[in-house]
Coordinates of C-alpha atoms in Angstrom, one line a residue:
M1 CA 20.8 12.5 2.3
P2 CA 17.8 13.3 4.6
L3 CA 15.1 10.7 5.1
D4 CA 12.1 11.2 2.9
P5 CA 9.1 12.4 4.9
S6 CA 6.8 10.6 2.4
A7 CA 7.7 7.4 4.3
V8 CA 5.2 8.4 7.0
G9 CA 2.4 5.9 7.0
R10 CA 4.5 3.1 5.5
S11 CA 3.7 -0.2 7.1
Y12 CA 5.6 -3.4 7.3
P13 CA 4.5 -7.1 7.4
P14 CA 3.7 -8.5 10.8
T15 CA 6.5 -10.1 12.8
P16 CA 6.5 -13.9 13.1
P17 CA 4.5 -14.9 16.3
Y18 CA 6.7 -14.7 19.4
L19 CA 5.8 -17.2 22.1
V20 CA 6.4 -15.5 25.5
G21 CA 8.2 -17.9 27.7
R22 CA 8.4 -17.9 31.5
E23 CA 12.2 -18.1 31.4
K24 CA 12.4 -15.3 28.9
I25 CA 10.4 -13.0 31.2
R26 CA 12.6 -14.0 34.1
E27 CA 15.8 -13.4 32.1
F28 CA 14.5 -10.0 30.9
A29 CA 13.5 -9.0 34.4
K30 CA 16.9 -10.0 35.8
A31 CA 18.7 -8.1 33.1
I32 CA 16.9 -4.9 33.9
G33 CA 17.0 -5.4 37.7
A34 CA 13.2 -5.8 38.0
T35 CA 12.7 -7.7 41.3
D36 CA 8.9 -7.8 41.5
P37 CA 7.9 -11.4 42.4
A38 CA 5.2 -11.4 39.8
Y39 CA 8.0 -11.3 37.1
H40 CA 9.7 -14.4 38.6
D41 CA 7.3 -16.5 40.6
P42 CA 4.2 -18.1 39.0
E43 CA 2.5 -18.3 42.4
A44 CA 3.1 -14.6 43.2
A45 CA 1.6 -13.8 39.7
R46 CA -1.4 -16.1 40.3
A47 CA -2.0 -14.4 43.7
L48 CA -2.5 -11.2 41.7
G49 CA -5.0 -12.9 39.3
Y50 CA -2.6 -13.8 36.4
A51 CA -2.3 -17.3 34.9
D52 CA 1.5 -17.1 35.0
V53 CA 4.4 -14.7 35.5
I54 CA 3.9 -11.3 33.9
A55 CA 6.4 -9.3 31.9
P56 CA 8.0 -6.0 33.1
P57 CA 6.7 -2.9 31.4
T58 CA 9.5 -2.6 28.9
F59 CA 9.2 -6.2 27.6
P60 CA 7.4 -5.3 24.4
T61 CA 10.8 -4.1 23.2
V62 CA 11.5 -7.8 22.4
V63 CA 8.6 -7.9 19.9
S64 CA 9.1 -4.3 18.6
F65 CA 12.8 -4.8 18.0
A66 CA 12.1 -7.4 15.4
S67 CA 9.7 -5.1 13.5
N68 CA 12.2 -2.2 13.8
N69 CA 14.7 -4.3 11.8
A70 CA 12.3 -4.1 8.9
V71 CA 12.6 -0.3 9.0
V72 CA 16.3 -0.2 9.3
D73 CA 16.7 -2.7 6.5
D74 CA 14.2 -0.9 4.2
P75 CA 16.2 -0.1 1.0
D76 CA 14.0 2.8 0.2
L77 CA 14.9 4.5 3.5
A78 CA 18.7 3.7 3.1
I79 CA 19.4 4.2 6.8
D80 CA 23.1 3.9 7.7
Y81 CA 22.8 1.8 10.9
S82 CA 26.3 2.8 12.0
R83 CA 24.9 6.3 12.5
V84 CA 21.8 5.2 14.5
V85 CA 21.2 6.1 18.1
H86 CA 18.1 5.1 20.1
G87 CA 16.3 8.3 21.0
D88 CA 13.1 7.4 22.8
Q89 CA 10.8 4.5 23.7
R90 CA 7.2 4.6 25.0
F91 CA 4.6 1.9 25.7
Q92 CA 0.9 1.9 26.2
Y93 CA -0.8 -1.3 27.5
T94 CA -4.2 -2.8 27.0
R95 CA -3.3 -5.6 29.3
P96 CA -0.1 -7.1 30.9
I97 CA 1.9 -9.6 28.9
V98 CA 1.8 -13.1 30.5
A99 CA 4.0 -16.1 30.0
G100 CA 2.2 -18.2 27.3
D101 CA 1.1 -15.3 25.2
E102 CA 1.8 -15.5 21.5
L103 CA 2.5 -12.0 20.2
V104 CA 2.7 -10.4 16.8
G105 CA 4.0 -6.8 16.1
R106 CA 2.7 -4.7 13.2
Q107 CA 4.8 -1.6 12.5
V108 CA 4.1 1.7 10.8
I109 CA 6.3 4.8 10.4
S110 CA 4.5 7.6 12.2
E111 CA 7.0 10.5 11.9
V112 CA 10.0 11.5 9.9
I113 CA 11.7 14.8 10.6
S114 CA 15.1 16.4 10.2
R115 CA 16.7 18.9 12.7
G116 CA 20.2 20.2 13.1
G117 CA 21.6 17.9 10.4
H118 CA 20.1 14.7 12.0
D119 CA 17.1 12.6 10.9
F120 CA 14.5 11.3 13.4
I121 CA 12.2 8.5 12.6
T122 CA 9.4 7.4 14.9
T123 CA 7.7 4.0 14.5
R124 CA 4.6 2.6 16.2
T125 CA 4.3 -1.1 16.7
D126 CA 0.9 -2.5 17.5
I127 CA 1.3 -5.7 19.5
T128 CA -1.5 -8.2 19.4
D129 CA -2.1 -11.7 20.8
A130 CA -2.8 -14.9 18.7
A131 CA -6.5 -13.9 18.5
G132 CA -5.6 -10.5 17.1
E133 CA -6.6 -8.7 20.4
P134 CA -4.6 -5.7 21.3
V135 CA -2.0 -6.1 24.0
A136 CA 0.3 -3.1 23.8
V137 CA 1.6 -0.3 21.6
A138 CA 5.3 0.5 21.4
W139 CA 6.7 3.7 20.0
S140 CA 10.4 4.0 19.2
K141 CA 12.4 7.0 17.9
L142 CA 15.6 6.4 16.1
V143 CA 18.1 9.2 15.5
I144 CA 20.2 9.0 12.4
R145 CA 23.2 11.2 13.1
G146 CA 24.3 13.5 10.4
E147 CA 27.8 13.3 8.9
G148 CA 28.9 16.7 10.4

């Protein structure tokens, strides 16, 4: 059964606060092969004007993934996760993510379409810091493969 396009605009509760740790940034950078010293060495990051190591550009995935679970688990959408393929990911930054940040993601469904027997759902996660100031926006497109 195709996804209901009336889901566009549906929002979900904010994620629990995520405390960005220096080691988590280093682990993430290592996992994706990011070697910039500012991702690994606090002194290199401070030389660039940051308080601590900064996160690679795709790091908001860590926060947005938690909020994506709310969409996938939404009983009104009835998404069969065994048929889900990640289709696209984009980020827009207000500022870099720095070790010590406490981040919260708020997600909304921004698009639902069907094409060629497959459903596509795009979500937008607004990521803010502990003070509620914007840090980044993450868009994610999931493809729910048809049964054919």
